[in-house]
Short mmCIF file of C-alpha atoms and ligand atoms in Angstrom, two decimals:
data_model
loop_
_atom_site.label_atom_id
_atom_site.label_comp_id
_atom_site.label_asym_id
_atom_site.label_seq_id
_atom_site.Cartn_x
_atom_site.Cartn_y
_atom_site.Cartn_z
CA MET A 923 -162.77 70.62 74.21
CA ARG A 924 -163.55 67.21 76.72
CA THR A 925 -160.50 65.02 74.76
CA THR A 926 -158.32 68.30 76.17
CA ILE A 927 -159.18 68.50 79.12
CA MET A 928 -158.79 64.89 79.66
CA ASN A 929 -155.47 64.89 77.55
CA ARG A 930 -155.03 67.99 80.44
CA PHE A 931 -155.83 65.93 83.50
CA LEU A 932 -153.91 62.29 81.85
CA LEU A 933 -150.21 64.67 81.37
CA ALA A 934 -150.77 65.72 85.22
CA THR A 935 -151.03 62.41 86.61
CA LEU A 936 -148.17 61.34 84.54
CA LEU A 937 -145.75 64.29 84.89
CA LEU A 938 -147.39 64.19 89.27
CA SER A 939 -146.15 59.99 89.28
CA PHE A 940 -142.50 61.28 87.67
CA ALA A 941 -141.96 63.62 90.15
CA VAL A 942 -142.68 61.16 92.73
CA THR A 943 -140.66 58.26 91.07
CA THR A 944 -137.93 60.59 90.53
CA ASN A 945 -137.63 62.10 94.09
CA SER A 946 -138.14 58.89 95.59
CA GLN A 947 -135.09 57.15 93.20
CA THR A 948 -132.81 60.49 94.00
CA SER A 949 -133.83 59.88 98.11
CA LYS A 950 -133.64 63.45 97.64
CA ASN A 951 -135.09 64.16 101.41
CA LYS A 952 -133.10 60.86 102.67
CA LYS A 953 -130.08 61.38 105.40
CA PRO A 954 -126.96 61.06 104.47
CA ASN A 955 -125.08 57.96 105.31
CA ILE A 956 -121.62 58.54 107.01
CA ILE A 957 -118.78 56.37 107.11
CA LEU A 958 -116.19 57.41 108.91
CA ILE A 959 -112.79 55.44 107.97
CA TYR A 960 -111.16 55.52 111.44
CA THR A 961 -107.20 54.31 110.25
CA ASP A 962 -104.95 53.12 113.39
CA ASP A 963 -101.50 54.97 113.85
CA LEU A 964 -101.10 56.59 110.39
CA GLY A 965 -99.15 59.28 110.43
CA PHE A 966 -99.48 63.43 109.26
CA GLY A 967 -96.82 62.28 106.44
CA ASP A 968 -97.90 58.36 105.71
CA VAL A 969 -100.39 59.79 103.10
CA SER A 970 -98.40 60.95 99.72
CA SER A 971 -101.47 64.07 99.35
CA TYR A 972 -99.27 65.25 102.44
CA GLY A 973 -96.72 65.26 100.79
CA THR A 974 -93.70 64.05 102.59
CA SER A 975 -94.40 60.07 101.74
CA ALA A 976 -91.81 58.12 99.95
CA ILE A 977 -95.19 55.22 99.44
CA PRO A 978 -97.85 55.97 97.14
CA THR A 979 -101.23 56.11 98.54
CA PRO A 980 -103.61 56.62 95.61
CA ASN A 981 -107.11 55.46 96.45
CA ILE A 982 -107.00 57.81 100.01
CA ASP A 983 -105.64 60.52 97.66
CA ARG A 984 -108.02 60.20 95.70
CA LEU A 985 -110.76 60.81 98.47
CA ALA A 986 -108.62 63.96 98.89
CA LYS A 987 -108.81 65.09 94.96
CA ASN A 988 -112.38 65.49 95.15
CA GLY A 989 -112.89 66.60 98.45
CA VAL A 990 -111.13 67.84 101.03
CA ARG A 991 -107.64 67.55 103.48
CA PHE A 992 -107.69 69.14 106.37
CA THR A 993 -103.89 70.43 107.72
CA ASN A 994 -104.52 70.72 111.40
CA ALA A 995 -107.26 68.00 112.48
CA HIS A 996 -106.12 66.01 115.61
CA ALA A 997 -107.03 63.05 117.37
CA THR A 998 -108.06 63.84 121.34
CA SER A 999 -105.24 61.93 121.77
CA ALA A 1000 -102.10 60.14 121.04
CA THR A 1001 -103.13 56.73 121.68
CA CYS A 1002 -106.29 54.66 120.60
CA THR A 1003 -108.30 54.08 123.68
CA PRO A 1004 -108.82 57.57 124.76
CA SER A 1005 -109.16 59.05 121.06
CA ARG A 1006 -111.84 56.60 120.61
CA PHE A 1007 -113.59 57.15 123.75
CA SER A 1008 -114.20 60.52 122.75
CA LEU A 1009 -115.22 60.49 119.54
CA LEU A 1010 -117.69 57.95 120.47
CA THR A 1011 -118.87 60.30 123.56
CA GLY A 1012 -117.65 63.65 122.67
CA LYS A 1013 -116.66 63.85 125.86
CA TYR A 1014 -112.55 64.55 126.78
CA ALA A 1015 -110.96 60.59 127.89
CA TRP A 1016 -109.13 62.24 130.36
CA ARG A 1017 -111.93 63.16 132.03
CA LYS A 1018 -112.95 59.61 133.03
CA GLU A 1019 -110.57 57.15 135.15
CA GLY A 1020 -109.36 54.27 133.66
CA THR A 1021 -109.02 54.90 130.04
CA GLY A 1022 -105.85 54.88 128.79
CA ILE A 1023 -104.63 52.26 126.24
CA ALA A 1024 -107.23 49.50 127.60
CA PRO A 1025 -105.72 45.71 128.43
CA GLY A 1026 -107.42 42.58 126.05
CA ASP A 1027 -109.78 42.21 129.03
CA ALA A 1028 -111.21 45.41 129.88
CA THR A 1029 -114.56 45.91 130.73
CA LEU A 1030 -117.01 48.10 128.90
CA LEU A 1031 -115.70 51.76 129.22
CA ILE A 1032 -118.41 53.75 128.04
CA PRO A 1033 -121.20 53.71 129.98
CA VAL A 1034 -124.55 52.11 128.59
CA THR A 1035 -126.53 55.69 130.16
CA THR A 1036 -124.77 57.71 127.52
CA THR A 1037 -125.65 58.31 124.63
CA THR A 1038 -123.20 57.93 121.95
CA LEU A 1039 -122.40 59.22 118.92
CA PRO A 1040 -123.97 56.04 116.92
CA GLY A 1041 -126.72 55.97 119.87
CA MET A 1042 -127.69 59.64 118.67
CA LEU A 1043 -128.00 59.01 115.17
CA GLN A 1044 -130.13 55.75 115.99
CA LYS A 1045 -132.44 58.29 117.18
CA ALA A 1046 -132.53 60.70 113.80
CA GLY A 1047 -133.11 56.96 111.71
CA TYR A 1048 -129.80 55.45 111.19
CA ASN A 1049 -128.83 52.13 110.75
CA THR A 1050 -125.36 52.26 112.33
CA ALA A 1051 -122.24 49.69 112.92
CA VAL A 1052 -118.78 48.73 114.12
CA ILE A 1053 -116.75 46.83 111.86
CA GLY A 1054 -113.07 46.50 112.92
CA LYS A 1055 -111.00 47.81 115.50
CA TRP A 1056 -112.58 48.05 118.97
CA HIS A 1057 -110.48 48.55 122.02
CA LEU A 1058 -112.82 49.87 124.17
CA GLY A 1059 -113.63 46.91 126.03
CA LEU A 1060 -116.69 44.50 126.40
CA GLY A 1061 -118.75 43.24 129.22
CA ASP A 1062 -119.54 44.68 133.14
CA ALA A 1063 -117.72 44.12 135.87
CA LYS A 1064 -118.37 39.88 136.05
CA GLY A 1065 -115.64 39.85 133.79
CA ILE A 1066 -115.94 38.77 130.22
CA ASN A 1067 -116.73 35.01 129.14
CA TRP A 1068 -116.00 34.88 125.63
CA ASN A 1069 -118.50 31.54 125.08
CA GLU A 1070 -120.97 33.16 125.40
CA LYS A 1071 -122.95 36.23 124.47
CA ILE A 1072 -120.73 39.38 125.48
CA LYS A 1073 -122.92 42.15 127.70
CA PRO A 1074 -122.98 44.83 127.55
CA GLY A 1075 -120.67 45.65 124.07
CA PRO A 1076 -121.38 48.00 120.86
CA ALA A 1077 -125.22 47.16 120.78
CA GLU A 1078 -125.88 48.44 124.65
CA ILE A 1079 -124.45 51.82 123.60
CA GLY A 1080 -125.92 52.49 119.71
CA PHE A 1081 -124.39 50.16 117.42
CA ASN A 1082 -127.24 47.72 115.34
CA TYR A 1083 -124.55 45.61 113.94
CA SER A 1084 -120.86 44.86 115.17
CA PHE A 1085 -117.78 42.80 113.73
CA LEU A 1086 -114.95 43.12 116.27
CA ILE A 1087 -111.03 42.55 116.51
CA PRO A 1088 -111.74 43.02 120.64
CA ALA A 1089 -108.83 44.68 121.52
CA THR A 1090 -106.26 45.40 118.73
CA GLY A 1091 -104.28 42.98 116.90
CA ASP A 1092 -101.39 42.82 119.34
CA ARG A 1093 -103.77 41.70 122.04
CA VAL A 1094 -105.17 38.03 122.90
CA PRO A 1095 -107.98 36.83 122.43
CA CYS A 1096 -107.20 36.76 118.45
CA VAL A 1097 -110.92 35.73 117.26
CA PHE A 1098 -113.13 38.00 115.90
CA VAL A 1099 -116.85 39.09 117.79
CA GLU A 1100 -119.61 39.46 115.87
CA ASN A 1101 -122.49 41.45 117.00
CA GLN A 1102 -121.00 39.86 120.89
CA GLN A 1103 -120.52 36.19 120.07
CA VAL A 1104 -116.87 35.01 119.18
CA VAL A 1105 -117.14 33.62 115.03
CA ASN A 1106 -116.47 29.92 114.40
CA LEU A 1107 -116.27 29.19 118.31
CA ASP A 1108 -116.47 25.58 119.00
CA LYS A 1109 -118.29 25.12 121.93
CA ASN A 1110 -115.99 21.66 123.48
CA ASP A 1111 -112.72 24.06 122.69
CA PRO A 1112 -113.29 26.93 125.41
CA ILE A 1113 -111.84 30.01 125.12
CA THR A 1114 -110.04 31.11 128.58
CA VAL A 1115 -108.46 34.81 128.69
CA SER A 1116 -105.59 35.94 131.31
CA TYR A 1117 -103.67 38.91 131.46
CA THR A 1118 -101.91 38.22 134.58
CA GLY A 1119 -99.73 34.97 133.98
CA PRO A 1120 -100.37 31.96 131.73
CA VAL A 1121 -103.48 30.18 131.40
CA ASP A 1122 -102.00 26.96 130.37
CA PRO A 1123 -97.73 26.62 131.62
CA ASN A 1124 -96.95 23.79 129.64
CA ALA A 1125 -97.72 26.11 125.90
CA PRO A 1126 -95.71 27.70 124.25
CA THR A 1127 -94.82 31.79 123.93
CA GLY A 1128 -92.79 33.59 122.59
CA LYS A 1129 -90.16 33.98 125.51
CA LYS A 1130 -89.98 30.83 125.80
CA ASN A 1131 -90.47 29.58 122.07
CA PRO A 1132 -89.09 32.02 119.57
CA GLU A 1133 -88.20 29.71 116.79
CA LEU A 1134 -92.20 28.94 116.59
CA LEU A 1135 -92.15 32.89 115.29
CA LYS A 1136 -92.67 33.92 112.10
CA MET A 1137 -92.33 37.14 113.84
CA HIS A 1138 -90.39 37.98 116.24
CA PRO A 1139 -90.66 40.36 119.17
CA SER A 1140 -88.53 43.95 119.84
CA HIS A 1141 -90.30 44.25 123.20
CA GLY A 1142 -93.22 43.05 124.92
CA HIS A 1143 -95.43 40.51 122.61
CA ASP A 1144 -93.85 37.73 123.81
CA MET A 1145 -96.15 35.76 125.25
CA THR A 1146 -99.28 33.70 123.48
CA ILE A 1147 -98.10 32.30 120.26
CA VAL A 1148 -101.04 33.01 117.40
CA ASN A 1149 -100.50 32.01 113.94
CA GLY A 1150 -96.78 32.46 114.51
CA ILE A 1151 -96.70 35.89 116.18
CA SER A 1152 -96.25 36.16 119.46
CA ARG A 1153 -99.05 38.59 121.28
CA ILE A 1154 -99.84 40.27 124.52
CA GLY A 1155 -101.44 38.54 127.66
CA TYR A 1156 -102.49 34.69 127.40
CA MET A 1157 -105.22 32.92 126.00
CA LYS A 1158 -106.34 29.14 125.32
CA GLY A 1159 -108.92 27.31 123.20
CA GLY A 1160 -110.41 29.01 120.64
CA ASN A 1161 -108.46 26.98 118.02
CA ALA A 1162 -110.81 27.54 115.14
CA ALA A 1163 -112.67 30.51 116.01
CA LEU A 1164 -108.45 31.93 115.43
CA TRP A 1165 -107.75 34.64 112.68
CA LYS A 1166 -105.09 34.99 110.83
CA ASP A 1167 -103.45 38.25 110.42
CA GLU A 1168 -103.01 38.10 106.40
CA ASP A 1169 -106.93 38.21 106.03
CA PHE A 1170 -107.37 41.00 108.43
CA ALA A 1171 -108.41 43.59 105.39
CA ASN A 1172 -110.22 41.72 103.09
CA ILE A 1173 -112.54 40.32 106.31
CA LEU A 1174 -112.79 43.69 106.80
CA VAL A 1175 -113.68 44.93 103.50
CA GLN A 1176 -116.18 41.98 102.92
CA LYS A 1177 -118.05 42.97 106.01
CA ALA A 1178 -118.29 46.31 105.35
CA THR A 1179 -119.06 45.82 101.58
CA ALA A 1180 -122.51 43.69 102.90
CA TYR A 1181 -123.61 46.29 105.25
CA ILE A 1182 -122.89 48.64 102.89
CA THR A 1183 -124.93 47.02 100.61
CA GLN A 1184 -127.47 45.61 102.88
CA GLN A 1185 -128.72 49.19 104.36
CA LYS A 1186 -128.39 51.09 101.09
CA ALA A 1187 -131.93 52.46 101.14
CA ASN A 1188 -131.82 53.17 104.85
CA PRO A 1189 -129.76 56.12 105.89
CA PHE A 1190 -126.29 54.59 107.96
CA PHE A 1191 -123.44 55.20 109.41
CA LEU A 1192 -120.68 53.33 109.38
CA TYR A 1193 -117.33 53.75 111.70
CA PHE A 1194 -115.55 51.85 110.16
CA SER A 1195 -112.53 51.02 111.91
CA THR A 1196 -109.18 49.74 110.20
CA HIS A 1197 -106.19 47.26 111.99
CA ASP A 1198 -103.96 48.45 109.55
CA ILE A 1199 -101.57 50.32 110.14
CA HIS A 1200 -101.05 48.91 113.43
CA VAL A 1201 -98.89 46.05 114.61
CA PRO A 1202 -98.38 43.00 113.98
CA ARG A 1203 -98.03 44.26 110.34
CA ILE A 1204 -99.06 41.42 108.90
CA ALA A 1205 -99.64 41.96 105.33
CA HIS A 1206 -101.80 39.57 102.76
CA GLU A 1207 -99.81 38.12 100.28
CA ARG A 1208 -101.27 40.59 97.74
CA PHE A 1209 -98.90 43.54 99.25
CA ALA A 1210 -96.41 41.47 100.87
CA GLY A 1211 -92.95 42.78 100.00
CA LYS A 1212 -94.51 44.95 97.50
CA SER A 1213 -93.93 48.50 99.27
CA GLY A 1214 -90.09 48.43 99.15
CA PHE A 1215 -90.41 49.45 102.58
CA GLY A 1216 -90.99 46.44 104.58
CA PRO A 1217 -94.27 45.31 106.16
CA ARG A 1218 -95.18 48.95 107.43
CA GLY A 1219 -94.96 49.85 104.15
CA ASP A 1220 -97.03 46.74 103.16
CA VAL A 1221 -99.93 47.48 105.24
CA LEU A 1222 -99.76 51.41 104.52
CA LEU A 1223 -100.49 49.67 100.48
CA GLN A 1224 -102.96 47.41 101.92
CA LEU A 1225 -104.84 50.42 103.62
CA ASP A 1226 -104.96 52.50 101.00
CA TRP A 1227 -106.75 49.38 98.76
CA THR A 1228 -109.30 48.82 101.77
CA VAL A 1229 -109.92 52.67 101.15
CA GLY A 1230 -110.30 52.10 97.71
CA GLN A 1231 -112.63 48.91 97.92
CA ILE A 1232 -115.48 51.01 99.86
CA GLU A 1233 -115.55 53.90 97.53
CA GLU A 1234 -116.10 51.21 95.06
CA VAL A 1235 -118.88 49.67 96.72
CA LEU A 1236 -120.73 53.36 96.89
CA LYS A 1237 -120.41 53.37 93.56
CA LYS A 1238 -121.50 50.47 92.50
CA ASN A 1239 -124.76 51.05 94.87
CA GLY A 1240 -125.12 54.52 93.64
CA LEU A 1241 -124.19 55.91 97.09
CA LEU A 1242 -121.63 58.57 96.37
CA GLU A 1243 -123.68 61.77 96.11
CA ASN A 1244 -125.26 60.99 99.29
CA THR A 1245 -122.34 59.67 101.19
CA LEU A 1246 -120.39 61.55 103.42
CA ILE A 1247 -116.82 60.23 103.79
CA ILE A 1248 -114.33 60.91 106.68
CA PHE A 1249 -110.88 59.62 106.75
CA THR A 1250 -108.81 60.07 109.57
CA SER A 1251 -106.54 57.86 112.59
CA ASP A 1252 -106.52 57.77 116.11
CA ASN A 1253 -103.19 58.85 116.51
CA GLY A 1254 -100.21 59.79 114.93
CA GLN A 1255 -96.99 57.65 113.48
CA VAL A 1256 -95.18 54.89 115.34
CA ILE A 1257 -92.37 53.29 113.69
CA ASP A 1258 -91.27 49.74 116.22
CA ASP A 1259 -94.12 49.19 117.98
CA GLY A 1260 -93.10 46.36 119.23
CA TYR A 1261 -92.05 43.96 116.61
CA LYS A 1262 -88.92 43.31 114.98
CA ASP A 1263 -90.25 44.00 111.44
CA ASP A 1264 -87.17 46.25 109.53
CA ALA A 1265 -89.79 49.23 109.99
CA VAL A 1266 -86.75 51.10 111.16
CA GLU A 1267 -84.42 49.60 109.12
CA LYS A 1268 -86.63 50.03 105.57
CA LEU A 1269 -88.14 53.29 106.13
CA GLY A 1270 -85.53 55.34 103.84
CA ASN A 1271 -86.70 58.66 102.53
CA HIS A 1272 -90.36 58.21 104.05
CA LYS A 1273 -91.06 60.84 106.65
CA PRO A 1274 -94.07 59.69 108.26
CA ASN A 1275 -94.55 62.47 110.53
CA GLY A 1276 -94.39 65.36 108.19
CA ILE A 1277 -92.37 68.56 109.52
CA TYR A 1278 -93.58 67.78 112.99
CA ARG A 1279 -91.57 66.51 116.59
CA GLY A 1280 -92.59 63.34 118.31
CA GLY A 1281 -95.27 60.57 117.43
CA LYS A 1282 -97.47 58.25 118.84
CA TYR A 1283 -97.66 58.54 122.51
CA SER A 1284 -95.88 61.83 122.75
CA ALA A 1285 -97.76 65.28 123.52
CA PHE A 1286 -95.87 66.91 120.42
CA GLU A 1287 -97.65 67.57 117.34
CA ALA A 1288 -97.17 63.95 115.93
CA GLY A 1289 -98.98 62.57 118.64
CA THR A 1290 -102.67 63.77 117.38
CA ARG A 1291 -102.40 65.60 114.28
CA VAL A 1292 -103.51 63.68 112.04
CA PRO A 1293 -104.26 63.17 108.40
CA PHE A 1294 -108.23 64.11 107.89
CA ILE A 1295 -109.90 63.96 104.66
CA VAL A 1296 -113.69 64.84 104.06
CA SER A 1297 -115.06 63.54 100.30
CA TRP A 1298 -119.25 63.86 99.55
CA LYS A 1299 -119.24 64.11 95.86
CA GLY A 1300 -120.89 67.08 94.87
CA LYS A 1301 -121.62 68.27 98.31
CA VAL A 1302 -118.20 68.92 99.52
CA LYS A 1303 -115.79 70.70 96.91
CA ALA A 1304 -112.90 68.54 94.93
CA GLY A 1305 -109.51 69.50 95.97
CA LYS A 1306 -109.37 72.18 98.17
CA VAL A 1307 -106.98 72.43 101.44
CA ASN A 1308 -108.86 73.49 104.89
CA ASP A 1309 -105.94 75.25 107.44
CA ALA A 1310 -108.35 74.90 110.62
CA LEU A 1311 -107.64 74.36 113.92
CA PHE A 1312 -110.27 70.86 114.15
CA SER A 1313 -110.76 68.38 117.00
CA GLN A 1314 -112.45 64.77 116.78
CA VAL A 1315 -114.31 65.63 119.78
CA ASP A 1316 -116.37 68.01 117.57
CA LEU A 1317 -117.58 65.18 115.40
CA TYR A 1318 -120.14 64.28 117.44
CA ALA A 1319 -121.70 67.33 117.53
CA SER A 1320 -120.85 68.60 113.68
CA LEU A 1321 -122.42 64.78 112.72
CA ALA A 1322 -125.84 65.75 115.13
CA ALA A 1323 -126.23 68.60 112.83
CA LEU A 1324 -125.91 67.14 109.90
CA ALA A 1325 -128.61 64.27 110.87
CA GLY A 1326 -131.08 66.93 112.50
CA VAL A 1327 -130.62 65.87 115.93
CA LYS A 1328 -130.56 68.13 118.83
CA VAL A 1329 -128.04 67.70 121.84
CA GLU A 1330 -129.07 67.87 124.24
CA ALA A 1331 -127.44 69.48 127.12
CA GLY A 1332 -124.97 67.13 129.35
CA GLN A 1333 -124.88 65.00 126.03
CA ALA A 1334 -121.49 65.04 124.44
CA PRO A 1335 -120.05 68.21 126.56
CA ASP A 1336 -116.81 68.95 125.11
CA SER A 1337 -118.31 68.27 121.46
CA LYS A 1338 -119.00 72.00 119.43
CA ASN A 1339 -120.89 71.80 116.14
CA TYR A 1340 -117.99 72.89 113.45
CA LEU A 1341 -120.25 71.45 110.18
CA GLN A 1342 -119.62 73.84 108.11
CA VAL A 1343 -116.14 73.59 108.85
CA LEU A 1344 -116.11 69.93 108.19
CA LEU A 1345 -118.35 69.92 105.11
CA ASN A 1346 -115.47 72.73 103.89
CA GLN A 1347 -118.01 75.86 103.59
CA SER A 1348 -115.57 77.82 106.56
CA ASN A 1349 -111.86 77.67 107.72
CA LYS A 1350 -113.12 79.26 111.39
CA PRO A 1351 -110.44 77.25 113.38
CA ARG A 1352 -111.92 75.74 116.43
CA GLU A 1353 -111.49 78.71 119.64
CA PHE A 1354 -108.65 76.26 121.34
CA LEU A 1355 -107.74 72.70 121.22
CA ILE A 1356 -107.13 70.02 123.64
CA GLU A 1357 -104.18 67.31 122.87
CA GLN A 1358 -103.35 64.07 125.34
CA SER A 1359 -100.60 62.03 125.85
CA ILE A 1360 -99.75 58.59 126.67
CA ASN A 1361 -99.28 59.62 130.69
CA SER A 1362 -101.73 62.30 129.96
CA THR A 1363 -100.01 65.52 130.00
CA LEU A 1364 -102.17 68.19 128.37
CA SER A 1365 -101.31 70.85 125.84
CA LEU A 1366 -103.66 73.37 124.87
CA LEU A 1367 -103.24 74.78 121.81
CA VAL A 1368 -104.86 78.48 120.81
CA GLY A 1369 -104.21 80.07 117.18
CA ASP A 1370 -100.51 79.33 116.30
CA TRP A 1371 -99.65 79.04 120.27
CA LYS A 1372 -99.09 75.38 121.86
CA TYR A 1373 -98.61 75.36 125.84
CA ILE A 1374 -97.41 72.20 127.48
CA GLU A 1375 -98.19 71.52 130.90
CA PRO A 1376 -94.92 70.49 133.12
CA SER A 1377 -94.87 67.00 133.55
CA LYS A 1378 -92.75 64.72 135.08
CA GLY A 1379 -92.98 61.52 132.79
CA PRO A 1380 -90.12 60.37 131.33
CA LYS A 1381 -88.80 62.15 128.03
CA ILE A 1382 -88.44 59.45 125.70
CA ASN A 1383 -90.19 55.80 125.00
CA LYS A 1384 -87.01 53.80 124.88
CA ASP A 1385 -88.51 51.09 122.70
CA THR A 1386 -90.43 52.82 120.68
CA ASN A 1387 -87.37 56.34 120.48
CA THR A 1388 -90.30 58.35 120.98
CA GLU A 1389 -89.51 61.94 122.34
CA LEU A 1390 -92.79 62.17 124.53
CA GLY A 1391 -92.23 66.22 124.70
CA ASN A 1392 -92.50 65.76 128.99
CA ASP A 1393 -90.90 68.82 130.42
CA PRO A 1394 -91.16 69.43 134.45
CA LYS A 1395 -90.78 73.02 132.83
CA PRO A 1396 -93.69 74.54 130.64
CA GLN A 1397 -93.53 74.61 127.06
CA LEU A 1398 -94.47 77.05 125.10
CA TYR A 1399 -94.20 76.93 120.96
CA ASN A 1400 -95.47 79.42 118.47
CA LEU A 1401 -96.58 76.48 115.48
CA ALA A 1402 -96.64 79.06 112.94
CA THR A 1403 -93.25 80.01 112.96
CA ASP A 1404 -91.93 76.92 114.54
CA PRO A 1405 -93.87 74.01 113.72
CA GLY A 1406 -91.18 71.31 114.75
CA GLU A 1407 -91.68 72.35 118.14
CA THR A 1408 -87.84 73.02 118.74
CA LYS A 1409 -88.26 76.74 120.82
CA ASN A 1410 -89.36 76.34 123.74
CA LEU A 1411 -90.82 80.20 124.47
CA ALA A 1412 -92.31 80.05 127.57
CA GLU A 1413 -89.33 81.98 129.36
CA VAL A 1414 -89.77 84.89 126.59
CA TYR A 1415 -93.89 84.90 127.10
CA PRO A 1416 -94.53 84.01 130.94
CA GLU A 1417 -98.12 86.05 130.87
CA ARG A 1418 -98.89 83.82 127.64
CA VAL A 1419 -97.85 81.24 129.57
CA ALA A 1420 -100.11 82.14 132.54
CA GLU A 1421 -102.85 82.83 130.62
CA MET A 1422 -102.93 79.20 128.77
CA LYS A 1423 -102.16 76.94 132.31
CA LEU A 1424 -105.26 78.69 133.50
CA LYS A 1425 -107.46 78.48 130.96
CA LEU A 1426 -106.20 74.68 130.77
CA ASP A 1427 -106.99 74.37 134.33
CA ASN A 1428 -110.55 76.23 133.62
CA ILE A 1429 -111.34 73.98 130.91
CA ARG A 1430 -109.93 70.75 132.99
CA GLN A 1431 -112.91 71.95 135.92
CA LYS A 1432 -115.48 72.35 133.58
C1 LIG B 653 -98.52 49.42 123.92
C2 LIG B 653 -98.33 48.13 122.94
C3 LIG B 653 -97.87 48.62 121.50
C4 LIG B 653 -99.50 49.04 121.01
C5 LIG B 653 -100.17 49.95 121.95
C6 LIG B 653 -101.84 50.44 121.62
C7 LIG B 653 -96.61 46.93 124.53
C8 LIG B 653 -95.04 46.89 124.76
N1 LIG B 653 -97.21 47.81 123.49
O1 LIG B 653 -98.60 48.87 125.02
O2 LIG B 653 -97.96 48.09 121.23
O3 LIG B 653 -100.21 47.69 121.10
O4 LIG B 653 -100.18 49.63 123.31
O5 LIG B 653 -101.66 50.97 121.18
O6 LIG B 653 -97.19 46.40 124.71
S1 LIG B 653 -103.12 52.22 120.80
O7 LIG B 653 -103.03 52.74 118.95
O8 LIG B 653 -103.89 50.54 120.52
O9 LIG B 653 -102.76 52.44 121.28
CA1 LIG B 654 -103.58 53.69 117.54
#
């Protein structure tokens, strides 16, 4: 009798301790990690699972195969800075002056008083990081001193760790900034940056010294030369800190790998912002010449490799079941964006726009309709397609819901919780969606209808050969019957035009 009781006690203790260990090992109650892979200038049709790409992207396609592929998801803007501003604040960038494409010496565009997307997640116990392209400005009105700790920056708006390409690959300063300090800076060779004129009148530039270039500009980009490529803006000094474009993808993957591995025990949010496939398109030698479509195709292969590496490190650390992966782009495609890199000549049968009109900078669909893939092993059903109208501005409120954070009044004012859509448990479309073009022409999408407000802006960006969608008259398209925006129906449906104009005016004034 005594032994039976003893045995039962032992068995119960054993079972209990087993349950406790299993529970902690599977981290059942742990909040899911979130990785946002934010690519640059990737068009709707650049990913092969989207149907019109001639360049294989097997790693990105595998994410889609194991998850859900959205066909009507949008960046908020057709350029980088405003899309990123809206993504991190849950507020349309056009509500704030000075949030267009930021110069390389712009001050931090997000006020430090904002509870940003990462700041909100920190409150829920997340460790947060940004690795890659920033392009949201750094420092304050005193101007940036690149030779000291640069403040304010990502740390002041909710990121625990940052490793940045401070603006873009084609803008100076061409240095990495880790936790707000230039990496490998030699104190005896300080950095000076200017966007108004040469810092050193004797230094070679792309304009004066084309013989020094390994890649030549097609428009703009003819100032300071770094790594045989002329850039936008002037810089002097910081020689030991200068980057090599060929190493971008490797370095960003290394940094992400280290971060994920270090943080695997905590819930983490990684905003992984690739340089690819922005200009200058300089692939590592593993990819250079490999696509058959010139450098643009090569950096697309490199981007695909990058995505594969991120998935691999999650797999290695046993994190796939507890990590939500979102893959998308900051704006649509562009072919010639300022360098003679054969992108036009070697485009062949590759269709980076899919069936859509326009591209980066444009009010037409290809400006903001981008690839958008969500994958979460065991949580999001594999191999699905979701056609719901979805905006990146809603990632804020949707991820708040996922993390169990209440969004306070006034915080993320334009963001709505569409978590169920994000996880493909629903295909409820957003009630309306707004697109912003380079000259801030706004378009309103409701159901199948798209209204583009009248604009005096140019019809074509001659440099990039992009139709910008501007017209002094209102435009109305039915995207269900005419996804290529070829028939302006504004004169056929004047009431609908008036109704959509009024709605857009109301949203603008909110
Ligand atoms: C444009 C640049 C373009 C690119 C873009 C920003 C010129 C002539 N063109 O002004 O090359 O850098 O800005 O791209 O300078 S984005 O993806 O960051 O919005
Ligand atoms: Ca971009």
